[in-house]
mmCIF file of N, CA and C in Angstrom:
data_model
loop_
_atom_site.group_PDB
_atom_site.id
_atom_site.type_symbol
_atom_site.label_atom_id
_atom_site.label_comp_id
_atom_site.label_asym_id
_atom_site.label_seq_id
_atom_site.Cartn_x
_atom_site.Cartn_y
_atom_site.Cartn_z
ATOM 1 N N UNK M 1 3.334 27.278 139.087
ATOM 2 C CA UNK M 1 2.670 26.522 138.055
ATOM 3 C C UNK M 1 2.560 27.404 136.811
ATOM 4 N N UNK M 2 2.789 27.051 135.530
ATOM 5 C CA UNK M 2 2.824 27.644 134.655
ATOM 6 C C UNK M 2 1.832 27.544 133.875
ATOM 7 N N UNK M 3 0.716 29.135 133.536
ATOM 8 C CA UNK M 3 -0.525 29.195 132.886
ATOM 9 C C UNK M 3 -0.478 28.687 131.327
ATOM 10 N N UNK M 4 -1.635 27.924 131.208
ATOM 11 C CA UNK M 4 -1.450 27.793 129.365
ATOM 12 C C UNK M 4 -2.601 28.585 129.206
ATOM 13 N N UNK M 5 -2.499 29.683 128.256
ATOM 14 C CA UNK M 5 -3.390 30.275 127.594
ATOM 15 C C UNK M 5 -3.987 29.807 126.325
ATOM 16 N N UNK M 6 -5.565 29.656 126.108
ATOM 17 C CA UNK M 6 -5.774 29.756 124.755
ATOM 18 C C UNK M 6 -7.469 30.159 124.787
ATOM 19 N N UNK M 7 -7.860 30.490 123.426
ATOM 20 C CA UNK M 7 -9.024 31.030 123.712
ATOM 21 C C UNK M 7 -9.839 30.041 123.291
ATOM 22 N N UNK M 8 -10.831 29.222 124.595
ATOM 23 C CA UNK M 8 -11.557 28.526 125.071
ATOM 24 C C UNK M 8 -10.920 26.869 123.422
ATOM 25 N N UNK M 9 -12.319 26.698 123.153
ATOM 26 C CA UNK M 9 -11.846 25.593 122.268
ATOM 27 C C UNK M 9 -12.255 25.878 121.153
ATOM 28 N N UNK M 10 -12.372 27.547 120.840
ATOM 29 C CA UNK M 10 -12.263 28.158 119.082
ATOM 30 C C UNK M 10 -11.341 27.174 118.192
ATOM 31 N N UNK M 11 -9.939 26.592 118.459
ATOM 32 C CA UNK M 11 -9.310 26.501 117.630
ATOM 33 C C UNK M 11 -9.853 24.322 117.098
ATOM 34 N N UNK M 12 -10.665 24.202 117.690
ATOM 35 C CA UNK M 12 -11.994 22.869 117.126
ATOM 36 C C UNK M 12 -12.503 23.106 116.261
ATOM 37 N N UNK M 13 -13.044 24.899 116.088
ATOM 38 C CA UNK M 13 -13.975 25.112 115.341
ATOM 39 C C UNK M 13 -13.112 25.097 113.689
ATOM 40 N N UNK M 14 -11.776 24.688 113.665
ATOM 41 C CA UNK M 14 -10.994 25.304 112.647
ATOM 42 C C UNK M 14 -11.198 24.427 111.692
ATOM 43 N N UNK M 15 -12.046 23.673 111.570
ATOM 44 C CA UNK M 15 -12.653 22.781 110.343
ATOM 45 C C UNK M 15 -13.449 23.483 109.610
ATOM 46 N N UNK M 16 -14.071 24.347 110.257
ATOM 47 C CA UNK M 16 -14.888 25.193 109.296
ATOM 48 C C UNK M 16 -14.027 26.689 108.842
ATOM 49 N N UNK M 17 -12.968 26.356 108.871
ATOM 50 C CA UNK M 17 -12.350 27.746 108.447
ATOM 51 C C UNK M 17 -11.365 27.035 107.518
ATOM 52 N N UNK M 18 -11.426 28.483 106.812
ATOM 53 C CA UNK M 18 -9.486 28.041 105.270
ATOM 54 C C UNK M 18 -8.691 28.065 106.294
ATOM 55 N N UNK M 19 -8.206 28.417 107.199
ATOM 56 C CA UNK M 19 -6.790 28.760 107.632
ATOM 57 C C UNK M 19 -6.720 27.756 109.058
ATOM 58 N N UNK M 20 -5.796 27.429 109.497
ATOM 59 C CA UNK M 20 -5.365 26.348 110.570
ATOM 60 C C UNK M 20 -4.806 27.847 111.496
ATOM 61 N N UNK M 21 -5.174 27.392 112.943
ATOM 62 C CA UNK M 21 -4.722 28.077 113.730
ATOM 63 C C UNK M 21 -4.091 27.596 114.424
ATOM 64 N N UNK M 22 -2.984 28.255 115.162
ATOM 65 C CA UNK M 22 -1.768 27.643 116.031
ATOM 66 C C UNK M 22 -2.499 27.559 117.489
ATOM 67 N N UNK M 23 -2.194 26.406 118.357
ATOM 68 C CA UNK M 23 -2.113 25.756 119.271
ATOM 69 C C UNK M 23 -1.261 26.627 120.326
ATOM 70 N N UNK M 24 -1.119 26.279 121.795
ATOM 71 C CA UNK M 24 -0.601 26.643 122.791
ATOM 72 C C UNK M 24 -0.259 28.181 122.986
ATOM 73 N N UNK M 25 -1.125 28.937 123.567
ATOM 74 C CA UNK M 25 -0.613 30.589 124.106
ATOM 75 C C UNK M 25 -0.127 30.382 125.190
ATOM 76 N N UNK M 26 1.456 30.787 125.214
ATOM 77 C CA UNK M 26 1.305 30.933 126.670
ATOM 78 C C UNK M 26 2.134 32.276 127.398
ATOM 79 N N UNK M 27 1.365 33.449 126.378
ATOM 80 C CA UNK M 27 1.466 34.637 127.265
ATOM 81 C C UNK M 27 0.366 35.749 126.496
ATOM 82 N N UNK M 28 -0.135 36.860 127.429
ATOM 83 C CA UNK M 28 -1.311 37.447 126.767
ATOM 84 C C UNK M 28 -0.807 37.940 125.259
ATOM 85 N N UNK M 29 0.339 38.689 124.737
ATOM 86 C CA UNK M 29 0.630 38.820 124.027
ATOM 87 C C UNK M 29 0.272 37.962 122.467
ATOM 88 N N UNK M 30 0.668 36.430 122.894
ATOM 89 C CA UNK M 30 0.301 35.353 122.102
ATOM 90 C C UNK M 30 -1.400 35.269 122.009
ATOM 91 N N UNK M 31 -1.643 35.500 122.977
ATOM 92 C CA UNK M 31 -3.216 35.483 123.031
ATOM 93 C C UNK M 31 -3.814 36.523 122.258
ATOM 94 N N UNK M 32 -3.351 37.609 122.000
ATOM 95 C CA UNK M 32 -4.020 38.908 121.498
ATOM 96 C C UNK M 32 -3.479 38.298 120.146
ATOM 97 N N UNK M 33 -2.435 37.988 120.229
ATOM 98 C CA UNK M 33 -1.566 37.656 118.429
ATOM 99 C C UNK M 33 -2.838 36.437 118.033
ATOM 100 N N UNK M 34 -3.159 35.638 118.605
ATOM 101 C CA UNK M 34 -4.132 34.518 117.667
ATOM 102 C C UNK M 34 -5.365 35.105 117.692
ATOM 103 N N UNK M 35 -5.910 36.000 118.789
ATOM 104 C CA UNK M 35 -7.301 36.395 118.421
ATOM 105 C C UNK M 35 -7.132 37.389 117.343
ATOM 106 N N UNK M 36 -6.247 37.693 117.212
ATOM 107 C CA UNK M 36 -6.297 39.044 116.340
ATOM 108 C C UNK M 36 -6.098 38.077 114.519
ATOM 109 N N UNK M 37 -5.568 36.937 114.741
ATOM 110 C CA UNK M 37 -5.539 36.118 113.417
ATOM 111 C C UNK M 37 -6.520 35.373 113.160
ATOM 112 N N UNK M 38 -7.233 34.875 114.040
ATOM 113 C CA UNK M 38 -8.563 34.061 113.943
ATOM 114 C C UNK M 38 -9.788 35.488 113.661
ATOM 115 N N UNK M 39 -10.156 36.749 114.135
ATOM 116 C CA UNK M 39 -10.703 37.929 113.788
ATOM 117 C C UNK M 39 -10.372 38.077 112.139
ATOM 118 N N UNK M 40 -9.222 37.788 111.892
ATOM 119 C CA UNK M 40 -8.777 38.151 110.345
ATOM 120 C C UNK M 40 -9.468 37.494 109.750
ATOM 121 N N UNK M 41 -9.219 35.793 109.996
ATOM 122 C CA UNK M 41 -9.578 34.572 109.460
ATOM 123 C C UNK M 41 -11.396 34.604 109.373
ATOM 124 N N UNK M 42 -11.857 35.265 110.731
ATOM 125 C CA UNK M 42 -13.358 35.007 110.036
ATOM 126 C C UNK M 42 -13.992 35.999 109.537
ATOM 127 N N UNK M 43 -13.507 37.145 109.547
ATOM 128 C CA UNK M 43 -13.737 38.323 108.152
ATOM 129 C C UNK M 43 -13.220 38.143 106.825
ATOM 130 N N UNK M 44 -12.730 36.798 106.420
ATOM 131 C CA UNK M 44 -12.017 36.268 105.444
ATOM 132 C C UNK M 44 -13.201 35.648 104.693
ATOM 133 N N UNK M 45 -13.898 34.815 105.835
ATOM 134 C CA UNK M 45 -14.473 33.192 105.673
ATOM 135 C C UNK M 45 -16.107 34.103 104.395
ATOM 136 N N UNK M 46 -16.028 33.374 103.428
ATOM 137 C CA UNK M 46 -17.043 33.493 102.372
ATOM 138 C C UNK M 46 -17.989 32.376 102.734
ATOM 139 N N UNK M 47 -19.495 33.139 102.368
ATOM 140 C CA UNK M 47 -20.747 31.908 102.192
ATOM 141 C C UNK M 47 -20.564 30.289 101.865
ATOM 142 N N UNK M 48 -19.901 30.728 100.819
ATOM 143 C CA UNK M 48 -19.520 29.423 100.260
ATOM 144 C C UNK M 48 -18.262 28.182 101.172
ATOM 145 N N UNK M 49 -17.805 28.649 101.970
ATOM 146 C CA UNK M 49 -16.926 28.023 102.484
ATOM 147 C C UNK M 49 -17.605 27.485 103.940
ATOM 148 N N UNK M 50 -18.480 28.143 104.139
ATOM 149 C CA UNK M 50 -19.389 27.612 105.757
ATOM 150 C C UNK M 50 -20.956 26.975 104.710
ATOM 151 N N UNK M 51 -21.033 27.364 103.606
ATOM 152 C CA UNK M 51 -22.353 26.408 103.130
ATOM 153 C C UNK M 51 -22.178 25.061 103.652
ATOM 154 N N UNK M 52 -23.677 24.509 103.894
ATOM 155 C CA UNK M 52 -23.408 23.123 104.385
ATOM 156 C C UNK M 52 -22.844 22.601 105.433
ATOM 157 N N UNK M 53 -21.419 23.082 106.205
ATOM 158 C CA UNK M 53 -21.423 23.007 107.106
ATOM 159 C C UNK M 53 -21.878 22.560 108.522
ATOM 160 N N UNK M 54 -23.540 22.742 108.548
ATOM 161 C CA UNK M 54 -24.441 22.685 109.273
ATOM 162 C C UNK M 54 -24.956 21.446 109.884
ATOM 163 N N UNK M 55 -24.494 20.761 109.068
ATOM 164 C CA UNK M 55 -24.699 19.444 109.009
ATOM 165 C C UNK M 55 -23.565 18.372 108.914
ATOM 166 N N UNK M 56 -22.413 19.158 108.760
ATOM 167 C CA UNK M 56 -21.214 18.139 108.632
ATOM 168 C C UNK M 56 -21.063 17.961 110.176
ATOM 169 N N UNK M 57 -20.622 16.374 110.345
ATOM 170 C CA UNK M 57 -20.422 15.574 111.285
ATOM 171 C C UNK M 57 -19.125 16.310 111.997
ATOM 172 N N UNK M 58 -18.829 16.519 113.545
ATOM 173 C CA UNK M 58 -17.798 16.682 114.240
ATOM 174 C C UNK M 58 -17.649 16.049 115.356
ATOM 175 N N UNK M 59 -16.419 14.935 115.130
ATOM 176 C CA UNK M 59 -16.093 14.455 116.571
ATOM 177 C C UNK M 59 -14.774 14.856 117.290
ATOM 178 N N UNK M 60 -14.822 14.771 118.218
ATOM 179 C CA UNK M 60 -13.880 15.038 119.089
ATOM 180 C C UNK M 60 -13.931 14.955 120.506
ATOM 181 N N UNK M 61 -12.997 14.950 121.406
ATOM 182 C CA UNK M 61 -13.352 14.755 122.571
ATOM 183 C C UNK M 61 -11.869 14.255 123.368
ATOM 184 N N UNK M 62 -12.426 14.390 124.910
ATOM 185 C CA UNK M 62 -10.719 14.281 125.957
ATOM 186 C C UNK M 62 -10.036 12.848 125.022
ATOM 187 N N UNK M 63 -9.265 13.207 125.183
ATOM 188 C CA UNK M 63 -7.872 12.366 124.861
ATOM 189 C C UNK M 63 -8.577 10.729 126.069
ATOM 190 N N UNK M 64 -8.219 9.273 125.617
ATOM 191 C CA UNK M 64 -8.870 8.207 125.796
ATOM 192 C C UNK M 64 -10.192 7.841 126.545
ATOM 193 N N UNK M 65 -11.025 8.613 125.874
ATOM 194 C CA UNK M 65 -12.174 8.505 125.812
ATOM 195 C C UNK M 65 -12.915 8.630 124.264
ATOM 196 N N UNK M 66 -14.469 7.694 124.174
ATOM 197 C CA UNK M 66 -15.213 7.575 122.843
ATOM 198 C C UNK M 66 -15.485 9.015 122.728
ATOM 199 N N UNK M 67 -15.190 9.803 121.024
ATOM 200 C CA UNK M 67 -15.537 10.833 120.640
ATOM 201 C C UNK M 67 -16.654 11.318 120.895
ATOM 202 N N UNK M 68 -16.719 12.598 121.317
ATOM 203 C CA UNK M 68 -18.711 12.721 121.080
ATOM 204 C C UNK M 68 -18.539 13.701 119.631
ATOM 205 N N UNK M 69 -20.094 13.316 119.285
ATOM 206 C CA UNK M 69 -20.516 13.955 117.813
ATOM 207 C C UNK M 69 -21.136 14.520 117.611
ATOM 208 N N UNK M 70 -21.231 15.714 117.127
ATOM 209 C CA UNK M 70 -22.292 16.761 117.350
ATOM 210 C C UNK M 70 -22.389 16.783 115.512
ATOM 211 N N UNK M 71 -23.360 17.605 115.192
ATOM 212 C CA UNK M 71 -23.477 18.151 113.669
ATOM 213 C C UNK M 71 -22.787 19.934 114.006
ATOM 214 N N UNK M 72 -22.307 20.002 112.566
ATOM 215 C CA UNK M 72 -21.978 21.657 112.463
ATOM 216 C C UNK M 72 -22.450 22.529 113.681
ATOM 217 N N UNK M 73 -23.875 22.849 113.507
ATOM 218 C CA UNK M 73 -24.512 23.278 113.658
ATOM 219 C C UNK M 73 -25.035 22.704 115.728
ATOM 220 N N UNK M 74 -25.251 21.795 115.916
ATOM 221 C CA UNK M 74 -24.617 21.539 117.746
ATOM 222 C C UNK M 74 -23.939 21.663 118.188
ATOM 223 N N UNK M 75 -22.460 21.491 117.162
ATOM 224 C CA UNK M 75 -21.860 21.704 118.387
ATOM 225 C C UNK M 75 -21.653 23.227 118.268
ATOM 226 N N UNK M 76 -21.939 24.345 117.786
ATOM 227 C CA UNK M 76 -21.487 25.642 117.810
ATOM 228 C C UNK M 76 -22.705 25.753 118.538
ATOM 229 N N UNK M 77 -23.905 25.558 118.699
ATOM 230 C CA UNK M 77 -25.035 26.091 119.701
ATOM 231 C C UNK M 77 -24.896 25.324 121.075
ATOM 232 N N UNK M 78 -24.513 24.400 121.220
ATOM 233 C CA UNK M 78 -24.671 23.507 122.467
ATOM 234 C C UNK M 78 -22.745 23.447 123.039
ATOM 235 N N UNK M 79 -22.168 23.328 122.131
ATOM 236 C CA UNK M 79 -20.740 23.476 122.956
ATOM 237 C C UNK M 79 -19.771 24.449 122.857
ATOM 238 N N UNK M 80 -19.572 25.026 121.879
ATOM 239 C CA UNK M 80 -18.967 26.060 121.652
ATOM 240 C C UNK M 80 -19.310 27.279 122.338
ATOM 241 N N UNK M 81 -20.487 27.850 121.834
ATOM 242 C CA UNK M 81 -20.456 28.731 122.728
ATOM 243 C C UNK M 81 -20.825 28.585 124.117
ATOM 244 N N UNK M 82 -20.944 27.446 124.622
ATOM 245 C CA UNK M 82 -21.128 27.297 125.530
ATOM 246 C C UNK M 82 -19.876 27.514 126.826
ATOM 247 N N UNK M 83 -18.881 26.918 125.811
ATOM 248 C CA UNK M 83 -17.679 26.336 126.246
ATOM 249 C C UNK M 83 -16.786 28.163 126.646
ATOM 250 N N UNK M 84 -17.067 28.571 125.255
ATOM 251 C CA UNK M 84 -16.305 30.111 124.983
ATOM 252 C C UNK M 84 -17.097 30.875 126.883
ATOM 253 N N UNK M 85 -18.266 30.962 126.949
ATOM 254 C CA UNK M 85 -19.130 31.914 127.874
ATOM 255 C C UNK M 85 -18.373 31.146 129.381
ATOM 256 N N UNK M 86 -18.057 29.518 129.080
ATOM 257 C CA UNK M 86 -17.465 29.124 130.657
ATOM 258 C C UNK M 86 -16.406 29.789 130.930
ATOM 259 N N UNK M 87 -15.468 29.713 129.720
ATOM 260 C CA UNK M 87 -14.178 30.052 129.951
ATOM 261 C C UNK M 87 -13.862 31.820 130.351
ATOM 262 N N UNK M 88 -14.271 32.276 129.585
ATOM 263 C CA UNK M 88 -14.319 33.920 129.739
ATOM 264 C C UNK M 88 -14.849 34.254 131.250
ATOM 265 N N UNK M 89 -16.032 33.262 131.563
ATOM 266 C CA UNK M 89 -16.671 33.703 133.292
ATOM 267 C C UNK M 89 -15.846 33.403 134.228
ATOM 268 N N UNK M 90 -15.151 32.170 133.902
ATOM 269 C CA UNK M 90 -13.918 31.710 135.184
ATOM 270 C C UNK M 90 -12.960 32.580 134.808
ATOM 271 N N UNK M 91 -12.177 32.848 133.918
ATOM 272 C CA UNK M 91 -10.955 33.823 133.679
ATOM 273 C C UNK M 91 -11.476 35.068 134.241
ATOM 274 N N UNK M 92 -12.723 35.468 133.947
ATOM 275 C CA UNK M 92 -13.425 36.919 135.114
ATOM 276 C C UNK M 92 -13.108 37.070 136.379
ATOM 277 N N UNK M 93 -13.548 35.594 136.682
ATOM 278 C CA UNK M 93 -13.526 35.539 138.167
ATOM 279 C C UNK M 93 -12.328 35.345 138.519
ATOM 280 N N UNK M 94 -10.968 34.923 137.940
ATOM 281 C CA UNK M 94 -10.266 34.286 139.192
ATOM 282 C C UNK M 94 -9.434 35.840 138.793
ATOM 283 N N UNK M 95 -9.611 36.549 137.457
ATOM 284 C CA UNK M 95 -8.920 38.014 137.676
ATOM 285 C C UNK M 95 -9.016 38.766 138.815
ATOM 286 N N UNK M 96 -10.927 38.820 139.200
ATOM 287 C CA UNK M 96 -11.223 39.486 140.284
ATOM 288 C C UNK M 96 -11.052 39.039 141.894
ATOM 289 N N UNK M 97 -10.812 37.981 141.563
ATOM 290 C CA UNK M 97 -10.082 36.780 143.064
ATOM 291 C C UNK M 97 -9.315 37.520 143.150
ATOM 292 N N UNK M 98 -7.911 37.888 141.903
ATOM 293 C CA UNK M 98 -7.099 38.296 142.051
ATOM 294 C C UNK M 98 -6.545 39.528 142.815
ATOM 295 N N UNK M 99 -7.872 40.640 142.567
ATOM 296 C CA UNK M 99 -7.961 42.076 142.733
ATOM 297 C C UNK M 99 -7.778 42.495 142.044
ATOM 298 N N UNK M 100 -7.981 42.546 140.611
ATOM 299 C CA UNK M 100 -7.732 43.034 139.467
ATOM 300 C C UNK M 100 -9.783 44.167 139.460
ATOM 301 N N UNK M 101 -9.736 45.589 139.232
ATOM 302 C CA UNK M 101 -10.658 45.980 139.266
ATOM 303 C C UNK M 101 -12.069 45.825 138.815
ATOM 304 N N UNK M 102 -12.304 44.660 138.327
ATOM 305 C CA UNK M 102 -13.431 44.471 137.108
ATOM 306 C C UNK M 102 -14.648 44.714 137.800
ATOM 307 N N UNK M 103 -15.692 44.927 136.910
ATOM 308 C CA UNK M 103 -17.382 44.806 137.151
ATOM 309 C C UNK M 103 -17.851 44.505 136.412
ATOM 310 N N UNK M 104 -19.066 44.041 135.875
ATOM 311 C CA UNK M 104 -20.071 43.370 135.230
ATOM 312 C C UNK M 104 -19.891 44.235 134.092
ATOM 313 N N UNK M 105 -19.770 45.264 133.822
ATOM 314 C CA UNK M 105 -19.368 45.850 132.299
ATOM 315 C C UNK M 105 -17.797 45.904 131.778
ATOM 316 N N UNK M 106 -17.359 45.471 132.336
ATOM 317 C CA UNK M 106 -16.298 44.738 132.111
ATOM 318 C C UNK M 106 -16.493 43.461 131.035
ATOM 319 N N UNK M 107 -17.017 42.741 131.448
ATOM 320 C CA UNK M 107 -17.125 41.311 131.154
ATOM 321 C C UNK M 107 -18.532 41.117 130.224
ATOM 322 N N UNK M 108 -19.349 41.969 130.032
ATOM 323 C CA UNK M 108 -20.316 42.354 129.436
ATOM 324 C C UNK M 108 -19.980 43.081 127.876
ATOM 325 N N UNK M 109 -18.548 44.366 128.185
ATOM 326 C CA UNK M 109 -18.399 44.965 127.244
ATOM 327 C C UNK M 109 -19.399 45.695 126.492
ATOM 328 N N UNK M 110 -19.150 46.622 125.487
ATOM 329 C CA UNK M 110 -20.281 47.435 124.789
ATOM 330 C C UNK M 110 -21.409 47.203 124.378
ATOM 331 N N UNK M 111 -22.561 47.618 124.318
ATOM 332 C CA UNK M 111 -23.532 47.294 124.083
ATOM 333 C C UNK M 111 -24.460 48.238 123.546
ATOM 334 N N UNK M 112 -25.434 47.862 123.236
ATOM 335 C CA UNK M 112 -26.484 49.043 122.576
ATOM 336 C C UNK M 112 -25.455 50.203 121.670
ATOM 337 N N UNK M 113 -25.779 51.497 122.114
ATOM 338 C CA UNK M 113 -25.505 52.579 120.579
ATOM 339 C C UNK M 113 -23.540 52.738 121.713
ATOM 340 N N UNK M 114 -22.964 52.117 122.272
ATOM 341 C CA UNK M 114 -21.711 52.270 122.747
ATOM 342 C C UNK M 114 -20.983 52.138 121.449
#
């Protein structure tokens, strides 16, 4: 079966960004190549371009089914990152299914004066 990579459903959030991000990873390489362009893209992003925001309407949702609608500002607290923390915990886990060495600072990453 062949993996599709992408990082969680960041590339939804691309209404609030200048730049459009490309669709379908499907190798880590590609994956490091869009995080490393979306990282660019939001050290780019000025006040003025996320002003307001907060409140602009976003729908979306599975393919034939009614959109759901969040404001700016829900869906980045209630789905987004919600969505980002699922995806990263299952990709944890099925690495370590795998036998791949990880531990909780792994998946935690740096913290405090690190």
């Amino acid at each position: 079966m062949k993996q599709h990579l992408e990082p969680g459903n960041l590339h939804i959030a691309e209404s609030y960004l200048p730049a459009e991000l490309a669709e379908g990873v499907n190798t880590l390489e590609e994956l490091y190549d869009q995080l490393d362009e979306m990282t660019t893209v939001l050290k780019a992003a000025k006040p003025e371009e996320i002003a307001g925001k907060r409140d602009m309407i976003v729908k979306f949702g599975p393919p034939g089914r009614e959109p759901w609608e969040f404001t700016g500002l829900s869906f980045v607290q209630e789905f987004l990152l919600v969505n980002v923390v699922f995806h990263a915990t299952t990709a944890y886990n099925i690495l370590r299914m795998q036998g791949v060495p990880l531990g909780k600072m792994d998946f935690i990453g740096k913290t405090g004066n690190q």
